[in-house]
Coordinates of C-alpha atoms and ligand atoms in Angstrom, one line a residue:
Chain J
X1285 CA -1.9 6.1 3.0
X1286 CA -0.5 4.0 5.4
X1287 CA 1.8 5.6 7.8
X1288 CA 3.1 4.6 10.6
X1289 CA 2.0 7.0 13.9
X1290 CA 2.5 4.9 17.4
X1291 CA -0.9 4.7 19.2
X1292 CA -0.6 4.0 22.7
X1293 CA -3.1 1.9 24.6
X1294 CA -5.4 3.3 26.9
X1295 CA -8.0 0.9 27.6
X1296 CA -8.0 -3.1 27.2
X1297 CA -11.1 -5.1 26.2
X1298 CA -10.6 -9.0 26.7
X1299 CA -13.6 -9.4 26.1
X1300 CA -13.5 -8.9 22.3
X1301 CA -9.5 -8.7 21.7
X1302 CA -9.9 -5.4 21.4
X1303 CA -7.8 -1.9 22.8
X1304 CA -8.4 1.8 22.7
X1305 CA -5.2 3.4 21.2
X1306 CA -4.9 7.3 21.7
X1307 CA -3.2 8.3 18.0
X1308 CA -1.9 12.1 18.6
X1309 CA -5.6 12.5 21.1
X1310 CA -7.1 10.4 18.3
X1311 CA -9.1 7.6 20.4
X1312 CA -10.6 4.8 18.6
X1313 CA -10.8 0.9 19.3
X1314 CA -8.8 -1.5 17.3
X1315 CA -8.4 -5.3 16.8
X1316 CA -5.5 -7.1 18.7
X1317 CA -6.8 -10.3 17.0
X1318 CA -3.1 -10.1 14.9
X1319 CA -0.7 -9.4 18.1
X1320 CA 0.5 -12.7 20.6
X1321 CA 2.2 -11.3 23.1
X1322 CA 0.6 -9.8 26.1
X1323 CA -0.7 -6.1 25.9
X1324 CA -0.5 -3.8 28.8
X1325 CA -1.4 -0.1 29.7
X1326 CA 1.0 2.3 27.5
X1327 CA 2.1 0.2 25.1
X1328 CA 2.9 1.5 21.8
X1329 CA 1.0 -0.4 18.6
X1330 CA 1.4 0.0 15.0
X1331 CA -1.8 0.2 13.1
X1332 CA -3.5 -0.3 10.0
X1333 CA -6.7 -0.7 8.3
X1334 CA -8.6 -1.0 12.0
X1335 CA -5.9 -3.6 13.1
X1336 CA -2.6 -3.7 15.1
X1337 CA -0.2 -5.3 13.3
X1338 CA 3.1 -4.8 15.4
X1339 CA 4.2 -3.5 18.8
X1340 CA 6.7 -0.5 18.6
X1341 CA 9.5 -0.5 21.5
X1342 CA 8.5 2.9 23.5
X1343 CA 11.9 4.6 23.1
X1344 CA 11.0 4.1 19.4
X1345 CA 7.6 5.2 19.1
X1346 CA 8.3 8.4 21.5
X1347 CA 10.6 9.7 19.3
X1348 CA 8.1 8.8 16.5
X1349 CA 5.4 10.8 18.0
X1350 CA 7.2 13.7 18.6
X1351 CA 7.9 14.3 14.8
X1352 CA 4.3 13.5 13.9
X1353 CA 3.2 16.3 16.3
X1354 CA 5.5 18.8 15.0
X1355 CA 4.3 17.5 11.7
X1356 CA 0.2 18.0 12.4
X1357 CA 1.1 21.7 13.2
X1358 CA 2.0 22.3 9.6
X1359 CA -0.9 20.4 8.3
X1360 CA -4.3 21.3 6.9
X1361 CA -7.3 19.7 8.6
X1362 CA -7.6 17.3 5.2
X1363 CA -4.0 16.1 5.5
X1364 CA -4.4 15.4 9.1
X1365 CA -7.4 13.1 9.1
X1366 CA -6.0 11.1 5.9
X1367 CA -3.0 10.7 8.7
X1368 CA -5.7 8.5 11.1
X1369 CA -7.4 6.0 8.3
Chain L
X626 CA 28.5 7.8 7.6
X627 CA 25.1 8.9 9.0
X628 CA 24.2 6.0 12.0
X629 CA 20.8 4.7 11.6
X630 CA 20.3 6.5 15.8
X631 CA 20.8 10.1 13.7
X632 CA 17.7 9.0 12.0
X633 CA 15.8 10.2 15.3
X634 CA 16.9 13.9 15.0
X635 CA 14.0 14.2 12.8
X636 CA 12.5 11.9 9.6
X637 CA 12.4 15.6 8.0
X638 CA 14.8 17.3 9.1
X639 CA 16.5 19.7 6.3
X640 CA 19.9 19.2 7.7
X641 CA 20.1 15.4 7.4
X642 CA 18.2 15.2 4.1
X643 CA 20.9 17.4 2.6
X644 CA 23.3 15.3 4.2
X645 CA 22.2 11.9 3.0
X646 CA 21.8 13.7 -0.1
X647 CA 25.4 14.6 -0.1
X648 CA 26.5 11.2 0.7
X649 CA 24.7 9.7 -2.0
X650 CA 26.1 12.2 -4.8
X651 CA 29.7 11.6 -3.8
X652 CA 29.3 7.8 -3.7
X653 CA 27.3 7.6 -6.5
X654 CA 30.0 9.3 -8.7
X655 CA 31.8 5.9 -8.1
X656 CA 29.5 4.1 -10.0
X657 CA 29.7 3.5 -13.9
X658 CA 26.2 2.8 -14.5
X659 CA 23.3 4.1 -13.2
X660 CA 20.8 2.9 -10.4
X661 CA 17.3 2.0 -11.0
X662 CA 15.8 1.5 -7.9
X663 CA 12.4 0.5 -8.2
X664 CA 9.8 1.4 -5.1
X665 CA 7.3 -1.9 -4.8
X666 CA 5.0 -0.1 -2.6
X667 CA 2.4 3.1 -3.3
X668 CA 3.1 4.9 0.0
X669 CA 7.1 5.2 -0.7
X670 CA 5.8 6.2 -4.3
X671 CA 4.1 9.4 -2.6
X672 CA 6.6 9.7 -0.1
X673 CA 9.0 10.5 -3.2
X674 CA 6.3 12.5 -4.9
X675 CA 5.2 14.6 -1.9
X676 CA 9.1 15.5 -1.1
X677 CA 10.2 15.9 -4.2
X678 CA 13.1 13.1 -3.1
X679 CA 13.9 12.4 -7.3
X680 CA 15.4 15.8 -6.6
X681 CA 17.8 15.3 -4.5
X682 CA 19.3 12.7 -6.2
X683 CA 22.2 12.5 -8.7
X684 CA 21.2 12.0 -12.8
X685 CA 22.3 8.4 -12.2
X686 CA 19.6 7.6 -10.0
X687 CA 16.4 7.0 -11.3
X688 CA 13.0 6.2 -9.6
X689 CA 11.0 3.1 -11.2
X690 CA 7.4 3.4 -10.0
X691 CA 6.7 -0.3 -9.4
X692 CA 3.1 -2.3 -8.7
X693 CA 2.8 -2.3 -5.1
X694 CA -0.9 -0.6 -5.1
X695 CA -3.9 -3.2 -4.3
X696 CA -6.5 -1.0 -5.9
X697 CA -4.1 -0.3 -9.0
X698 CA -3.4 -3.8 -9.9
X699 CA -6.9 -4.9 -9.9
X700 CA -7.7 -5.9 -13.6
X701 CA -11.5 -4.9 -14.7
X702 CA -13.5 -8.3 -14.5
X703 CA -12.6 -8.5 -10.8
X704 CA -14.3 -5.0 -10.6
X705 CA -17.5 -6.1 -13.0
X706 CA -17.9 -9.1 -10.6
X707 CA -17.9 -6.4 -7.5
X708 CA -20.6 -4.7 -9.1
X709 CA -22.3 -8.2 -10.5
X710 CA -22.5 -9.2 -6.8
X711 CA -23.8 -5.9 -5.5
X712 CA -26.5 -5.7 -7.9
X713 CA -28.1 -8.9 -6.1
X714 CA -30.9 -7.7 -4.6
X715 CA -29.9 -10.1 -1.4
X716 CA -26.4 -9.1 -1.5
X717 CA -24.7 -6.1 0.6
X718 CA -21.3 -5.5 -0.8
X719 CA -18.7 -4.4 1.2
X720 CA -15.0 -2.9 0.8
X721 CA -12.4 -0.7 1.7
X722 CA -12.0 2.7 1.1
X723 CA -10.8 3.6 -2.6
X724 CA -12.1 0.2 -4.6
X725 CA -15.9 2.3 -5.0
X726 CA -13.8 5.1 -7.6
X727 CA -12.5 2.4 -9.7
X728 CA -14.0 1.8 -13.0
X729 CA -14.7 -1.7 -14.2
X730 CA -16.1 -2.0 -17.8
X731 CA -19.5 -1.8 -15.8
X732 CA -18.3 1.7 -14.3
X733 CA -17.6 1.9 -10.8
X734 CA -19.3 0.7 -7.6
X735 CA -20.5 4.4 -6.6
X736 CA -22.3 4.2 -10.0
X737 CA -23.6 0.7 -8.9
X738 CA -24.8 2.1 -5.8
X739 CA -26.3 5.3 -7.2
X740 CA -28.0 2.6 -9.4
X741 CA -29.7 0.8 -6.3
X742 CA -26.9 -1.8 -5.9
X743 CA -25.6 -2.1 -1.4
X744 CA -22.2 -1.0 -1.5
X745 CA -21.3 -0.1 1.8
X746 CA -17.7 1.5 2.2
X747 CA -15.7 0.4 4.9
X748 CA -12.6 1.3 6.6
X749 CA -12.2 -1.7 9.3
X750 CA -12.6 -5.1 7.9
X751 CA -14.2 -6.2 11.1
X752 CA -17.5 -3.7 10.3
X753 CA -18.4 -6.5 7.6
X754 CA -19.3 -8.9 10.8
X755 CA -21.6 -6.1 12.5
X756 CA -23.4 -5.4 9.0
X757 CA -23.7 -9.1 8.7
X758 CA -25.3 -9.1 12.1
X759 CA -27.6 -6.7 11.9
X760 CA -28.9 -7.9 8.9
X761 CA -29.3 -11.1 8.8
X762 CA -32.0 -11.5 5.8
X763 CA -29.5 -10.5 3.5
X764 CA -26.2 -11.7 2.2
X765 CA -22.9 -9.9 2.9
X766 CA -20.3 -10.5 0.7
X767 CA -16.6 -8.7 1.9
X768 CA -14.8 -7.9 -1.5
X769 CA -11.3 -8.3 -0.3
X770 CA -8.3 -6.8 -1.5
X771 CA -5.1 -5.8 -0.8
X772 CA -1.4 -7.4 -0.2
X773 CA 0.0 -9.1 2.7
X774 CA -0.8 -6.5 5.0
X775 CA -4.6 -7.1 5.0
X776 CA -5.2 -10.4 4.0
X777 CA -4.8 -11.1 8.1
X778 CA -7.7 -9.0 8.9
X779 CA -9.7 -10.9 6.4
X780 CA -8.3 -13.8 8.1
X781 CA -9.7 -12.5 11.3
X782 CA -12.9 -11.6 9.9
X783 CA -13.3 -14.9 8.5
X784 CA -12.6 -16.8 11.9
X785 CA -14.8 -14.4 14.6
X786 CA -17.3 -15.4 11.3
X787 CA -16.9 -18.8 11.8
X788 CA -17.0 -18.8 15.9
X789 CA -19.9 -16.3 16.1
X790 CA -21.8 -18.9 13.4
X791 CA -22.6 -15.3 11.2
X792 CA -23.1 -17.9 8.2
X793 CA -24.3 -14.5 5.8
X794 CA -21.0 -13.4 5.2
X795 CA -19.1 -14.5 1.9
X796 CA -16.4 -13.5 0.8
X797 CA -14.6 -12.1 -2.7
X798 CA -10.9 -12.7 -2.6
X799 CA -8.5 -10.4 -4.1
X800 CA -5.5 -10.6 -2.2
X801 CA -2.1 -10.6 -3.7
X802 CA 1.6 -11.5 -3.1
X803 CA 4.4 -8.8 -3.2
X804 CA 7.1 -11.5 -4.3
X805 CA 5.5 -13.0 -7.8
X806 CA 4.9 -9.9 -8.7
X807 CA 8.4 -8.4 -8.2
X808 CA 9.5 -11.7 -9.7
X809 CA 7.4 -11.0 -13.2
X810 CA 8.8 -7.4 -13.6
X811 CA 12.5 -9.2 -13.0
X812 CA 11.8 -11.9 -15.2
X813 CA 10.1 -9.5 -17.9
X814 CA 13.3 -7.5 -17.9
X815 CA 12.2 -4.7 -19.9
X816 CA 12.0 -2.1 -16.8
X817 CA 15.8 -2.8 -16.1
X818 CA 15.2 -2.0 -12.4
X819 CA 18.5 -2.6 -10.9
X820 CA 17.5 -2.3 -7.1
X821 CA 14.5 -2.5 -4.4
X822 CA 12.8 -0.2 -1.8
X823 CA 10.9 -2.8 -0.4
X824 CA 7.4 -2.5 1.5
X825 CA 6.8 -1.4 4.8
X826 CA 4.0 -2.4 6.0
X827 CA 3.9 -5.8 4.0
X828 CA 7.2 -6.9 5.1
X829 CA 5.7 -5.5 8.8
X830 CA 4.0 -9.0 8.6
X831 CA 5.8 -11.3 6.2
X832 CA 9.3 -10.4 8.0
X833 CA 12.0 -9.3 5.3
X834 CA 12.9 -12.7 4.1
X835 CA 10.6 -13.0 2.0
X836 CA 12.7 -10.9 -0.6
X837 CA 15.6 -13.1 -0.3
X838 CA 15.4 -15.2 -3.2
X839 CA 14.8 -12.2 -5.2
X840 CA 18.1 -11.0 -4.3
X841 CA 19.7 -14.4 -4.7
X842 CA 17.9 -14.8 -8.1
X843 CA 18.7 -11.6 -10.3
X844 CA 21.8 -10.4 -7.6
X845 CA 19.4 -7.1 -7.0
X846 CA 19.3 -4.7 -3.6
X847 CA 16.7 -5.0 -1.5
X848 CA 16.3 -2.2 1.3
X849 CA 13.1 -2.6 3.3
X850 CA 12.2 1.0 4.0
X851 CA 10.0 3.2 6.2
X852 CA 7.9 5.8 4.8
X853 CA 9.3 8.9 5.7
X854 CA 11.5 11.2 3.6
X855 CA 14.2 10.3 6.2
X856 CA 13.9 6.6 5.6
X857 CA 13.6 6.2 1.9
X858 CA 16.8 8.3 1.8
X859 CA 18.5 6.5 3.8
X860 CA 17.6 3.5 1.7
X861 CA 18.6 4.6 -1.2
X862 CA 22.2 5.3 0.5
X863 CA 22.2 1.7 1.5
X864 CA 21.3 0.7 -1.8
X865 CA 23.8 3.1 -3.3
X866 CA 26.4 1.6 -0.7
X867 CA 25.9 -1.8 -1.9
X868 CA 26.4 -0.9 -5.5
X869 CA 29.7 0.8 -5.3
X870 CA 30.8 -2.5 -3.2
X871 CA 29.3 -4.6 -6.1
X872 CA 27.3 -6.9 -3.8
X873 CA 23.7 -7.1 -3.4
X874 CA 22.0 -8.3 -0.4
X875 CA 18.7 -7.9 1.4
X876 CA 18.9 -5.2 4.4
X877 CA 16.5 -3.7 6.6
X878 CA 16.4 0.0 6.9
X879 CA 13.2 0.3 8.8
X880 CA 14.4 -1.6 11.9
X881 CA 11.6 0.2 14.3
X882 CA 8.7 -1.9 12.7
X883 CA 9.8 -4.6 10.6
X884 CA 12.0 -8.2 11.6
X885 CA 13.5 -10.6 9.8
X886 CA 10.2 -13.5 10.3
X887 CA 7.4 -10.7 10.7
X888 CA 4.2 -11.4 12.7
X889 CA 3.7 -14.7 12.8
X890 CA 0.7 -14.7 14.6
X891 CA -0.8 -13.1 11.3
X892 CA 0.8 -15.6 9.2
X893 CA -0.5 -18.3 10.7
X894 CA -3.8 -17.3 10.4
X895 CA -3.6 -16.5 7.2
X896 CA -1.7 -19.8 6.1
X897 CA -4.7 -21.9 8.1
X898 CA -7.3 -20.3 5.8
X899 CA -6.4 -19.3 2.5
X900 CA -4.3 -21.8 -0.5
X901 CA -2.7 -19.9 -3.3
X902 CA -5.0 -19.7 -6.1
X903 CA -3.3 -21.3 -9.4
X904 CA -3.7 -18.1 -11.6
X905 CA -4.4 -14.5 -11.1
X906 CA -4.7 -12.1 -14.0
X907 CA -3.3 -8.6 -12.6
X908 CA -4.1 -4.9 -14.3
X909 CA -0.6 -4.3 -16.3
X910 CA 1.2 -7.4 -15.5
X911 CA -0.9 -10.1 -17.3
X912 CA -1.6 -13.0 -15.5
X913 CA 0.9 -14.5 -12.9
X914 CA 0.7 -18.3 -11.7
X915 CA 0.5 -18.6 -7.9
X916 CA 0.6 -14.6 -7.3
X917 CA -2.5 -14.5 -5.0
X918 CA -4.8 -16.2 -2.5
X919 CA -7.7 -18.1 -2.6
X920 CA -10.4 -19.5 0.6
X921 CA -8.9 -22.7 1.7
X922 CA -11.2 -26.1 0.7
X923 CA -12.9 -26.2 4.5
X924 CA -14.5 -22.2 4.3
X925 CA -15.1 -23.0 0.2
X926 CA -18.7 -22.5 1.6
X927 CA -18.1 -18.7 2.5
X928 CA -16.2 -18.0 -1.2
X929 CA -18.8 -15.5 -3.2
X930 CA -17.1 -16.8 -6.3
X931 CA -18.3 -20.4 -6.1
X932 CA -21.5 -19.2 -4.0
X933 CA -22.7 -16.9 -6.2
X934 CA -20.7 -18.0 -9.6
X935 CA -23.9 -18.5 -11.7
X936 CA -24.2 -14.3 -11.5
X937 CA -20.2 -13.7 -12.4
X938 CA -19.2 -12.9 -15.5
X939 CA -16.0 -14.8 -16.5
X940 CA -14.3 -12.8 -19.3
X941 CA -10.3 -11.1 -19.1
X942 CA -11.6 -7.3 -19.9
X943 CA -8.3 -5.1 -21.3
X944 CA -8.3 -1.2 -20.1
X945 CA -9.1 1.6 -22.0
X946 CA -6.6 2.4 -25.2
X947 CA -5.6 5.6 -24.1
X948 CA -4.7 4.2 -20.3
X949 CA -0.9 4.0 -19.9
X950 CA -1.4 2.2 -16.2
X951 CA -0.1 -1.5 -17.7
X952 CA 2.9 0.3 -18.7
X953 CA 3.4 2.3 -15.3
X954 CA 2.7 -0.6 -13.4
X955 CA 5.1 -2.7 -14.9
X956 CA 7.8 -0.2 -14.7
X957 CA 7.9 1.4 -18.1
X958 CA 6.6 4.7 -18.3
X959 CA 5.8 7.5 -15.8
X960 CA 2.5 8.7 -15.6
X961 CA 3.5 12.5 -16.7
X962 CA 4.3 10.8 -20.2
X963 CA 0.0 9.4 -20.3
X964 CA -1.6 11.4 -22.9
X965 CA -4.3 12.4 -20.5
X966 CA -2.4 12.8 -17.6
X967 CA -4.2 15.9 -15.7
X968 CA -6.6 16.2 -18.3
X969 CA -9.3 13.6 -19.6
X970 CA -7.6 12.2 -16.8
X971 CA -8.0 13.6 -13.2
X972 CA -8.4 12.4 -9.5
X973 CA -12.0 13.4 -10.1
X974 CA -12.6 12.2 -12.9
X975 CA -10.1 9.1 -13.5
X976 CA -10.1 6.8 -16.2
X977 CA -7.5 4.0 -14.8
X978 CA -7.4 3.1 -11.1
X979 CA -3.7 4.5 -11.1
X980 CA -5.1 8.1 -10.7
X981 CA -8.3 6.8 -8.3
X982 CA -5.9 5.3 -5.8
X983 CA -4.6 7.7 -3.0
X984 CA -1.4 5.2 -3.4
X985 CA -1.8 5.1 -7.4
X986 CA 1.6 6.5 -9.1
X987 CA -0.7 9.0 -11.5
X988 CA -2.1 10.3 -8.0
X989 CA 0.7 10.7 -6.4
X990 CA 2.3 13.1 -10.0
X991 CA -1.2 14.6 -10.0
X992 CA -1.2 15.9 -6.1
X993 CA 2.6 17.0 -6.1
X994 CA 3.9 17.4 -9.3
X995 CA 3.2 21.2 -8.4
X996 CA 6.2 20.8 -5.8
X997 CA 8.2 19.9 -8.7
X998 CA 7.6 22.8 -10.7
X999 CA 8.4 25.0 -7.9
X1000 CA 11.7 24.0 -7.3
X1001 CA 13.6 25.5 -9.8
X1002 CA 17.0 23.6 -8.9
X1003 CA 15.6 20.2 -10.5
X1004 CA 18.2 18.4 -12.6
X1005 CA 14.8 17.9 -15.2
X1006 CA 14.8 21.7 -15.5
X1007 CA 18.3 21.9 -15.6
X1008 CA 18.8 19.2 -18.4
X1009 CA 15.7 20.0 -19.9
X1010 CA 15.0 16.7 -20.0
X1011 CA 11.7 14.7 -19.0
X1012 CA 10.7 17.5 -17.3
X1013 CA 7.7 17.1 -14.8
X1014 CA 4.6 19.1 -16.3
X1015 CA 2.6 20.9 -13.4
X1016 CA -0.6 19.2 -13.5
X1017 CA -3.3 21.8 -14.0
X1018 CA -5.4 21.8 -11.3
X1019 CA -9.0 20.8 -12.3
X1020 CA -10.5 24.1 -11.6
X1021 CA -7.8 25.5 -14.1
X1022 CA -8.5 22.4 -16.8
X1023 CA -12.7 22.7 -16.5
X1024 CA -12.4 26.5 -16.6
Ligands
SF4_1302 S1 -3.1 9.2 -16.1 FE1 -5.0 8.1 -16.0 S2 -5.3 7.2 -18.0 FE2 -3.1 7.8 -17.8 S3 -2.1 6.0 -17.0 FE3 -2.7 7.2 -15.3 S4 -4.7 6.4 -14.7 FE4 -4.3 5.7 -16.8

């Protein structure tokens, strides 16, 4: 299901237009190949499928995050993951 | 009136829920006819499911489930060609996530694969290029589906294809447009949907305009929406807003994600390698002229359906009888009134892709409908009417 946790950036890859994102101490690497402006440290994407497909202003995506965290506590491990794809 | 900053206290907070709830009874009371909003995308569908959100709203307001799931809309021969193609013993089929469950009238690509047919599941477009690599003997074809939101990453895929010179992948296009298809249930009629919840995600990267001259056509809401319970209530108050005021215009309730043009990076990429394709038949709405994409003439080299055509079938194949899907899909029934809703029909053992999808409408009544037989305080239970039947769980149904 495609819902919308900020991931923040925590490494950069030029090389292959590619970023780690930490997603609630979920880290993966993702495609930038769909976002123009310049990425840097911290900054909050939006993600889907394995993409970025928008930046999320930080005030935004803090706020964000802290009801996805409250909201993982309640989970079950199942409803979690399916959270992350 | 709840500010749009309150929205930060909490997307699930109890408190503001009953209070948008609130709001929307006592302004809905204005109103002499009632509101059918219809919900475009799968994820607001189970977002209304999971929080039992139909609930909180006033008789007058009614929930259309609409046919905004990719996997849901794909019609049968699309699915036969999937499993056609993977049969090849030089072909490696690859695709995202949920499109392996669906049946075809050849049964469903896990069946093809238990079968010796190379399905490969994926859950990043981009891990068609490394199989591609790392087989290069073989032919990888990328069945692609989905709306707006992933026909970019196909894009992508398709361009690091081209640069890298990986000349084994092909590719099966399946992506479709939001707008024709909100423009066929419109122009059909027969759903009377009187209002919009539009897309997130889709509208993340077509911008919101694209709904505009759905508005401007048939004078209907449109409130793009974020997929929390928070959001899609404070759409509906928008949309509820607009009515009482007897004007309808496009608005943007999920400011934090989606702008009026979108990404345009994505949209450019996507506009530089893919035409729209004259017709597409889609599962319950028939077949809609310019409603989906095809490979642009210059990559017409990479497109499976030319490449490999002499191995497709080319035949419209119609869904099982007892499969209300075309009907759901388009608006005009809800899945608790299939006849085999929760029983020949289960998210194990589906018979329409509606119940196989995580974002299918029959999943979504399946996985919660419990929650809706637990509240006691439902106007269905308190009318009596179209009341929502606690699916059986299948452990209850097989015992
Ligand atoms: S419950 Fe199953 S058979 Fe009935 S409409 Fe939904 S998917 Fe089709």
């Amino acid at each position: 299901m495609c819902l919308c946790i900020p991931s923040q950036i925590v490494e950069i890859h030029p090389e292959d237009s590619t970023v780690t994102v930490d997603t609630l101490g979920v880290r993966r690497r993702i495609s930038t190949h769909l976002i123009e402006d310049p990425l840097n440290m911290g900054d909050y994407l939006l993600i889907h499928v394995g993409f970025a497909i928008s930046k999320i202003n930080e005030q935004e995506a803090l706020k964000s995050l802290e009801e996805y965290r409250l909201l993982l506590a309640e989970m079950d491990e199942e409803e979690a993951r399916a959270l992350f794809i | 009136m709840i500010e749009l900053k309150d929205l930060s206290q909490g997307f699930r907070n109890p408190e503001l829920m009953q209070s948008l709830s609130q709001r929307i009874h006592q302004l809905s009371a204005q109103l002499s006819e009632s509101v059918k909003i219809m919900e475009v995308c799968g994820g607001h569908t189970h977002t209304i499911m999971k929080y039992g959100l139909n609930q909180l709203l006033p008789r007058n307001i009614e929930f259309i489930h609409g046919p905004g799931c990719p996997v849901c809309i794909m019609p049968k021969e699309r699915i036969d060609h999937a499993i056609e193609l993977a049969m090849l013993p030089e072909v490696i089929l690859v695709t995202l996530g949920d499109m392996i469950r669906v049946p075809g009238s050849k049964g469903t690509l896990a069946q093809c694969r238990a079968k010796g047919g190379d399905v490969r599941p994926v859950y990043d477009p981009l891990d068609a290029l490394e199989i591609a690599k790392q087989n290069p003997d073989r032919k990888v074809v990328f069945f692609a589906i989905g709306f707006e939101t992933t026909t970019p990453m196909t894009a992508v895929l398709l361009e690091l294809a081209e640069k890298q010179n990986v000349a084994n992948l092909y590719f099966h296009i399946n992506h479709v447009l939001v707008p024709p298809a909100v423009d066929a249930v419109m122009a059909d009629g027969a759903a009377k949907v009187t209002a919009f919840i539009g897309p997130s995600h889709v509208s993340a990267i077509t911008g919101s305009d694209i709904y505009q001259p759905i508005v401007d056509c048939y004078h209907t809401p449109v409130v793009v929406s974020g997929f929390e319970p928070v959001d899609v209530m404070q759409s509906i108050l928008m949309i509820v807003e607009q009515k009482v005021q007897g004007i309808a215009k496009l608005e943007v309730q999920y400011t934090r994600v989606v702008t009026a043009k979108g990404n345009q990076a994505a949209q450019q990429k996507v506009a530089s390698m893919f035409t729209l394709r004259p017709h597409f038949r889609w599962r319950g709405l028939g077949d809609i002229p310019l409603s989906s994409l095809v490979l642009s003439e210059q990559y017409r080299h990479r497109d499976a359906e030319i490449v490999f055509a002499d191995a497709l079938s080319d035949q419209a194949i119609e869904d099982h009888k007892a499969c209300q899907c075309a009907d759901i899909l388009r608006g005009l029934a809800k899945p608790n009134q299939c006849r085999v809703f929760g029983r020949g029909c289960t998210p194990t053992k589906p018979m329409g892709s509606c119940m196989v999808s995580s974002e299918g409408a029959c999943n979504a009544y399946y996985r919660y409908a419990g929650l809706a037989f637990d509240l006691d305080l439902t106007k269905e239970a308190t009318t009596g009417k179209a009341s929502i039947n606690r699916a059986k769980t299948e452990k209850e149904i097989t015992a």
